PDB file of N, CA and C in Angstrom:
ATOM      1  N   UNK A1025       0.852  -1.170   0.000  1.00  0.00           N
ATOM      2  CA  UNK A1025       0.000   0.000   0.000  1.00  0.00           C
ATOM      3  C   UNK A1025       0.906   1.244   0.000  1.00  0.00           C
ATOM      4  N   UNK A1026       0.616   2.011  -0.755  1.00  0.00           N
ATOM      5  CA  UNK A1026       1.892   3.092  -1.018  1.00  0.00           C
ATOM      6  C   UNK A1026       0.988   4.652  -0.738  1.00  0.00           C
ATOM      7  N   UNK A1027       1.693   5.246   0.105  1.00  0.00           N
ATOM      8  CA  UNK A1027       0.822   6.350   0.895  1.00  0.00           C
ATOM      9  C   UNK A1027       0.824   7.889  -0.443  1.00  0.00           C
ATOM     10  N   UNK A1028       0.340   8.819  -0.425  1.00  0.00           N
ATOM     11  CA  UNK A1028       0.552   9.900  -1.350  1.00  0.00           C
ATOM     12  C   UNK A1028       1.917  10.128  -1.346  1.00  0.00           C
ATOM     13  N   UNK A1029       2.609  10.741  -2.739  1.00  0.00           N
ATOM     14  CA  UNK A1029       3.319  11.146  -3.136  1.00  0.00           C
ATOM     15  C   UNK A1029       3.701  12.679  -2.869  1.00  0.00           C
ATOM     16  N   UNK A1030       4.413  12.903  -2.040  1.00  0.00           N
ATOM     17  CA  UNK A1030       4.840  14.387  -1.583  1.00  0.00           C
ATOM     18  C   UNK A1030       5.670  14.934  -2.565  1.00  0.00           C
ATOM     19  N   UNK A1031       5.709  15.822  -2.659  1.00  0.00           N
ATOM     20  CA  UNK A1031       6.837  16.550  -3.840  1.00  0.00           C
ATOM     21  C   UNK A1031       7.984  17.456  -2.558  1.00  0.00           C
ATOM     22  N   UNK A1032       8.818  16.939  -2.750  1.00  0.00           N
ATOM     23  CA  UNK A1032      10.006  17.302  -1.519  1.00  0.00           C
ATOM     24  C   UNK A1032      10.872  18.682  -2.869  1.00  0.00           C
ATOM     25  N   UNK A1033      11.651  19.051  -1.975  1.00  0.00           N
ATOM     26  CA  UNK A1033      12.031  20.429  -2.602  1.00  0.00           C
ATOM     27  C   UNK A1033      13.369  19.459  -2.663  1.00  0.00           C
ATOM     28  N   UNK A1034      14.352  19.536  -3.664  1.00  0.00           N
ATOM     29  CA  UNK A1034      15.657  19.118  -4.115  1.00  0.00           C
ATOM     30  C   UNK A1034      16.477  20.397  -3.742  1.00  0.00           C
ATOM     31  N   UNK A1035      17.639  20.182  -2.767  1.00  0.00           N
ATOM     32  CA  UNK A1035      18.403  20.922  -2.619  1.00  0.00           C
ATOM     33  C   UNK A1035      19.409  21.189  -3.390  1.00  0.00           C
ATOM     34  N   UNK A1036      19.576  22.277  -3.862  1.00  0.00           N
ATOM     35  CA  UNK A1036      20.963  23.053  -4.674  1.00  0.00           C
ATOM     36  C   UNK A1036      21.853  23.822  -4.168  1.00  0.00           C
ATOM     37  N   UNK A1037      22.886  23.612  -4.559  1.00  0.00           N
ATOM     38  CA  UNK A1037      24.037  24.706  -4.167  1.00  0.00           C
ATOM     39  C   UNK A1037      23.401  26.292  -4.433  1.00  0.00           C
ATOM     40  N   UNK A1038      24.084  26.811  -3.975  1.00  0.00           N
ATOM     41  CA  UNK A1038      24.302  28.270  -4.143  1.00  0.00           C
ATOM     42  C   UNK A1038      24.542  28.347  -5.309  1.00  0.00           C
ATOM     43  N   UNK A1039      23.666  29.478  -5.799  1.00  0.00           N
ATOM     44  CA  UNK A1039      23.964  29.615  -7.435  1.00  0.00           C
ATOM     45  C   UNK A1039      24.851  30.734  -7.170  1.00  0.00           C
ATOM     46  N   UNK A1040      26.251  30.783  -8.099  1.00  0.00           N
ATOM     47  CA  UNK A1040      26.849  31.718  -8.056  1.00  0.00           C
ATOM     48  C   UNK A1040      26.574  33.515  -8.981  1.00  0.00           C
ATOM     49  N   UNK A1041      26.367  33.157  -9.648  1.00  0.00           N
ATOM     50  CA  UNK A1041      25.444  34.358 -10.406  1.00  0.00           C
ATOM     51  C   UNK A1041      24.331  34.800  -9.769  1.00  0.00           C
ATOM     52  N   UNK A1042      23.464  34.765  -8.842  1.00  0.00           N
ATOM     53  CA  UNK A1042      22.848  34.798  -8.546  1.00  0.00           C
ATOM     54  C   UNK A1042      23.444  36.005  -6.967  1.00  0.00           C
ATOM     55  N   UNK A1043      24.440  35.037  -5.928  1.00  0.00           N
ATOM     56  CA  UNK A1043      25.001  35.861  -5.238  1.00  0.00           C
ATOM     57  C   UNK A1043      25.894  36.893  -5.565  1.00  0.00           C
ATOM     58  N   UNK A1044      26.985  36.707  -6.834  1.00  0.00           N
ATOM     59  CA  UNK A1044      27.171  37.745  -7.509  1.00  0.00           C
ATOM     60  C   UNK A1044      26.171  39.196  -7.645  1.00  0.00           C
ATOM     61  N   UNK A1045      24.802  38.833  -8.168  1.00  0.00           N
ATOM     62  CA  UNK A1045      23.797  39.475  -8.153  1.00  0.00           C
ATOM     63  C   UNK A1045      23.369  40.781  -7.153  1.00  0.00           C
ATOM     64  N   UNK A1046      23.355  39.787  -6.353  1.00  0.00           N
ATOM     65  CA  UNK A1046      22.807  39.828  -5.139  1.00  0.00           C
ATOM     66  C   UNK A1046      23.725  41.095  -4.133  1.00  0.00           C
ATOM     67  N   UNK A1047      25.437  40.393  -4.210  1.00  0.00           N
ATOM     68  CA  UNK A1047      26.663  41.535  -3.484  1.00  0.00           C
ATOM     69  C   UNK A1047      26.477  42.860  -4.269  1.00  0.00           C
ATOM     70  N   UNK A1048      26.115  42.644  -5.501  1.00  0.00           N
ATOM     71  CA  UNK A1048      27.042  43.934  -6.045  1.00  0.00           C
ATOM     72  C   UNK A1048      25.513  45.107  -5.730  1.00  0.00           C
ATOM     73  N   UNK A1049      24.469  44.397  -5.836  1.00  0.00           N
ATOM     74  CA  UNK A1049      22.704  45.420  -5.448  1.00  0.00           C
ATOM     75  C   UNK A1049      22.954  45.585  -3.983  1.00  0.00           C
ATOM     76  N   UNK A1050      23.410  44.880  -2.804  1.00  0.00           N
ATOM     77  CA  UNK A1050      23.808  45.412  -1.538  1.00  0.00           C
ATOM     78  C   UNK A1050      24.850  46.607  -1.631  1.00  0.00           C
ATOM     79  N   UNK A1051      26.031  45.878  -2.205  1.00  0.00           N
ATOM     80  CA  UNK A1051      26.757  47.033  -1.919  1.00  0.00           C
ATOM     81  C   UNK A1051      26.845  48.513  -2.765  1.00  0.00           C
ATOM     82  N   UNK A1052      25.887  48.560  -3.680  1.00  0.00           N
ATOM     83  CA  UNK A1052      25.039  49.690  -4.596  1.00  0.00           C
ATOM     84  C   UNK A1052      24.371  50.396  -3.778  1.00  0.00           C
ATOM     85  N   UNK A1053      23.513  49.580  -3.093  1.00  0.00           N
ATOM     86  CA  UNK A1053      22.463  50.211  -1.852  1.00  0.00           C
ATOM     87  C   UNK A1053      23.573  51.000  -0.784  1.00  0.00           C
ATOM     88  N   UNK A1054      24.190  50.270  -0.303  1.00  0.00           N
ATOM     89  CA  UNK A1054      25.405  50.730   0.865  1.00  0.00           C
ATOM     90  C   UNK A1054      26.421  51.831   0.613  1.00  0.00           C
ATOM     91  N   UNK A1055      26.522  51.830  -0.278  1.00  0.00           N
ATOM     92  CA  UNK A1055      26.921  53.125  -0.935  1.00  0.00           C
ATOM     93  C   UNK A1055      26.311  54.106  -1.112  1.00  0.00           C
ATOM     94  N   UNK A1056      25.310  54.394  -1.683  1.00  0.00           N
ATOM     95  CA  UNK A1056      24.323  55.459  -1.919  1.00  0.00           C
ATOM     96  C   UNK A1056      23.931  55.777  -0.098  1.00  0.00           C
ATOM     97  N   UNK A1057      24.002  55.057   0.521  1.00  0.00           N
ATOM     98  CA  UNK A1057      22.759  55.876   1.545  1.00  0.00           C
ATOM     99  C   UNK A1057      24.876  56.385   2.260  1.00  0.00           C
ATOM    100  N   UNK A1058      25.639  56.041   1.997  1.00  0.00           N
ATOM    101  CA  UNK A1058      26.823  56.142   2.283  1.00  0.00           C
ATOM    102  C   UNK A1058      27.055  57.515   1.761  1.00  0.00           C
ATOM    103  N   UNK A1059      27.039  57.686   0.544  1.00  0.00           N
ATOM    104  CA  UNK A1059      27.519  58.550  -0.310  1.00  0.00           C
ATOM    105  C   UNK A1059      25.992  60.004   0.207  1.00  0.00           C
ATOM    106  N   UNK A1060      25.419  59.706   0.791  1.00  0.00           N
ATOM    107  CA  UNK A1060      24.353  60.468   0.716  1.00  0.00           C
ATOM    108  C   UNK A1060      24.662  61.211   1.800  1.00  0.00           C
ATOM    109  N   UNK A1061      25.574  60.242   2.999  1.00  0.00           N
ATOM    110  CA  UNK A1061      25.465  60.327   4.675  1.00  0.00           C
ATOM    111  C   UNK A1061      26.772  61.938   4.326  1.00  0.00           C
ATOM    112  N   UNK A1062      27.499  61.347   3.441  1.00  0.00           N
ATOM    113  CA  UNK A1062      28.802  62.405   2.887  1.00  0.00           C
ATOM    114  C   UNK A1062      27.930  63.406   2.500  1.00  0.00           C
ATOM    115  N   UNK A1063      27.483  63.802   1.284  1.00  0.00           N
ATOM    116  CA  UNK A1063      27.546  64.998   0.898  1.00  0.00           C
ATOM    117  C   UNK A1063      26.330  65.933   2.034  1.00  0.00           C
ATOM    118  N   UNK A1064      25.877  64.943   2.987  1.00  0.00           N
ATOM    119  CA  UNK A1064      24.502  65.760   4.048  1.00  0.00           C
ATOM    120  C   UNK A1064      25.642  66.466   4.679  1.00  0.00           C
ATOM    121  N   UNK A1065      27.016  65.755   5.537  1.00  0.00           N
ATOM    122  CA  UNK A1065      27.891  66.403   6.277  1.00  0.00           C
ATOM    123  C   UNK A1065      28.863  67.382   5.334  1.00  0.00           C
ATOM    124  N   UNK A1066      28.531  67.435   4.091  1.00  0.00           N
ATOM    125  CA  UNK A1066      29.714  67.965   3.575  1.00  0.00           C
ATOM    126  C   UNK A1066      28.654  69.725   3.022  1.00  0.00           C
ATOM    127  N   UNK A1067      27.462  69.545   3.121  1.00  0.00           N
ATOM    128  CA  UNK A1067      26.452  70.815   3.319  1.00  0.00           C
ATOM    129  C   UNK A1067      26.481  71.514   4.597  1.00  0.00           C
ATOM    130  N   UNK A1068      26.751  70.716   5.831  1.00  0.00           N
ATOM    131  CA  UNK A1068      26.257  71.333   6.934  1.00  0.00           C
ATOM    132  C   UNK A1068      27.867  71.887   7.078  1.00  0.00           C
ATOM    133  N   UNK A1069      29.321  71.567   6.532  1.00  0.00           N
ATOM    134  CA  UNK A1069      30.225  72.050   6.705  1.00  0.00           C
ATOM    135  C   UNK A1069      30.543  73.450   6.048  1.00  0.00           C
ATOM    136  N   UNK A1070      29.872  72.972   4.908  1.00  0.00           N
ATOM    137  CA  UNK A1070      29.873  74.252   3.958  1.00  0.00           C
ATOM    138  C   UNK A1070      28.764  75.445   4.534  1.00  0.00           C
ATOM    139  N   UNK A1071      27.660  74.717   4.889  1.00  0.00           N
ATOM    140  CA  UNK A1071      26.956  76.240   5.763  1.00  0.00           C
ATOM    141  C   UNK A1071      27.881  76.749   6.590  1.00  0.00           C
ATOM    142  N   UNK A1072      28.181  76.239   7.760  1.00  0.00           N
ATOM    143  CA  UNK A1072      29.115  76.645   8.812  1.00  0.00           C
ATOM    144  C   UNK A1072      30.039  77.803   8.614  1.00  0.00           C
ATOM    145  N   UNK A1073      30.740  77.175   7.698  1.00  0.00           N
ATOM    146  CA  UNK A1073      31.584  78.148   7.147  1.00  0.00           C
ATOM    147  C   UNK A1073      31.382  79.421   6.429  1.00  0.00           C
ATOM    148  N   UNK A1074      30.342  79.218   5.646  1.00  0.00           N
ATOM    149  CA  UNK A1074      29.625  80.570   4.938  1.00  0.00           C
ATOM    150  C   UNK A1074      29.153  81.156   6.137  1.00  0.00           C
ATOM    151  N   UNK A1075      28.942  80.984   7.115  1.00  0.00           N
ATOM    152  CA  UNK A1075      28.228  81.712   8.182  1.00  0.00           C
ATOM    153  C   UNK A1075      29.820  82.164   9.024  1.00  0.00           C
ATOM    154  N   UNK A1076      30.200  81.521   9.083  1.00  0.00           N
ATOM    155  CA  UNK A1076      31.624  81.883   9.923  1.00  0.00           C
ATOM    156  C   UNK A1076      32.032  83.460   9.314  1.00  0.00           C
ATOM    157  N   UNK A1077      32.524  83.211   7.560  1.00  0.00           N
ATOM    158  CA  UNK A1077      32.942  84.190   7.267  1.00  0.00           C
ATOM    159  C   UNK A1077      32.145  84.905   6.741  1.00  0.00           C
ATOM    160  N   UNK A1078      30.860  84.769   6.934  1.00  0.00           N
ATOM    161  CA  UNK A1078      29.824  86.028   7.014  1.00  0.00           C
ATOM    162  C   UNK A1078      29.903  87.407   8.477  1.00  0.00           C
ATOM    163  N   UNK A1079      30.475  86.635   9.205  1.00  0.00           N
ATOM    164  CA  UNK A1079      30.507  87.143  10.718  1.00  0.00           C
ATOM    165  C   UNK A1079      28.792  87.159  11.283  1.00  0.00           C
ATOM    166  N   UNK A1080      28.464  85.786  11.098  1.00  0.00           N
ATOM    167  CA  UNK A1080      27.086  85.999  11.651  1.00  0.00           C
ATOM    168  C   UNK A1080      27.494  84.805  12.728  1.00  0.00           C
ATOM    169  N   UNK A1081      28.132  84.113  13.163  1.00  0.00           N
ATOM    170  CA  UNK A1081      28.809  83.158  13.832  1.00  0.00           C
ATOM    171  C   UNK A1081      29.941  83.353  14.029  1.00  0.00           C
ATOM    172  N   UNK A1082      31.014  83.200  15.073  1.00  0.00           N
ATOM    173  CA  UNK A1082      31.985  83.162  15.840  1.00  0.00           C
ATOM    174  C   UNK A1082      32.361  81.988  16.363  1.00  0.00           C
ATOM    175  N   UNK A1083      33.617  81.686  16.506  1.00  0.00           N
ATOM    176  CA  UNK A1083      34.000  80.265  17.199  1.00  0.00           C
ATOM    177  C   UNK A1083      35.075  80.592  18.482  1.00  0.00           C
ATOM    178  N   UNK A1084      34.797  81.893  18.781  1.00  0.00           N
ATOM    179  CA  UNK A1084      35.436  82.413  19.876  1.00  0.00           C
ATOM    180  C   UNK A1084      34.463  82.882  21.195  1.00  0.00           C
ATOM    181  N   UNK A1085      34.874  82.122  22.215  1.00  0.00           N
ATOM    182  CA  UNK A1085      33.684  81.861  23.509  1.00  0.00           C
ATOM    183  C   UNK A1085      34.025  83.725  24.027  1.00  0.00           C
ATOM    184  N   UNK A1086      32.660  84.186  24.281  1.00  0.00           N
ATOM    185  CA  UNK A1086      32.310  85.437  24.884  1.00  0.00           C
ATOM    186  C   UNK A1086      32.800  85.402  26.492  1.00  0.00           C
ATOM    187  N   UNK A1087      33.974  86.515  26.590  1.00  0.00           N
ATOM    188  CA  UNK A1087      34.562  86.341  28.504  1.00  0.00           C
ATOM    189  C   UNK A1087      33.635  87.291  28.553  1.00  0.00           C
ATOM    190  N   UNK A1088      33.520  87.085  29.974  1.00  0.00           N
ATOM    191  CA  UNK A1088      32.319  87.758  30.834  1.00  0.00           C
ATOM    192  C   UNK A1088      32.930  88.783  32.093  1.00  0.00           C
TER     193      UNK A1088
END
C-alpha cells in the first residue's frame, strides 16, 4: 500500500550568479545611503563656514 506522493524540494548549491547578483545590489544600496550620509555632512560644513565668514557666527567663547 503506497501512501501519497509528496513533492520534496531538491536541494541546490548556491547559485553563483545569482550571489554575484545579489553583493554587487547590496553594496550599490550601501553606498548610496553612504555617499548620501557624505555629501549631508559635507552641506552642513559648507553652511558653517559661509556663516563663519559672514561674521554671523563666531568660534570664539564670549569672557564675561
Amino acid at each position: 500500500m503506497a501512501g501519497p506522493r509528496l513533492a520534496h524540494a531538491t536541494l541546490k548549491g548556491p547559485s553563483v550568479v545569482k550571489e554575484i547578483i545579489i553583493g554587487i545590489a547590496l553594496g550599490l544600496a550601501a553606498g548610496g545611503v553612504w555617499k548620501m550620509h557624505q555629501w549631508n555632512e559635507q552641506r552642513k560644513t559648507r553652511a558653517f563656514y559661509d556663516l563663519l565668514e559672514r561674521g554671523e557666527i563666531t568660534v570664539v567663547a564670549e569672557e564675561e
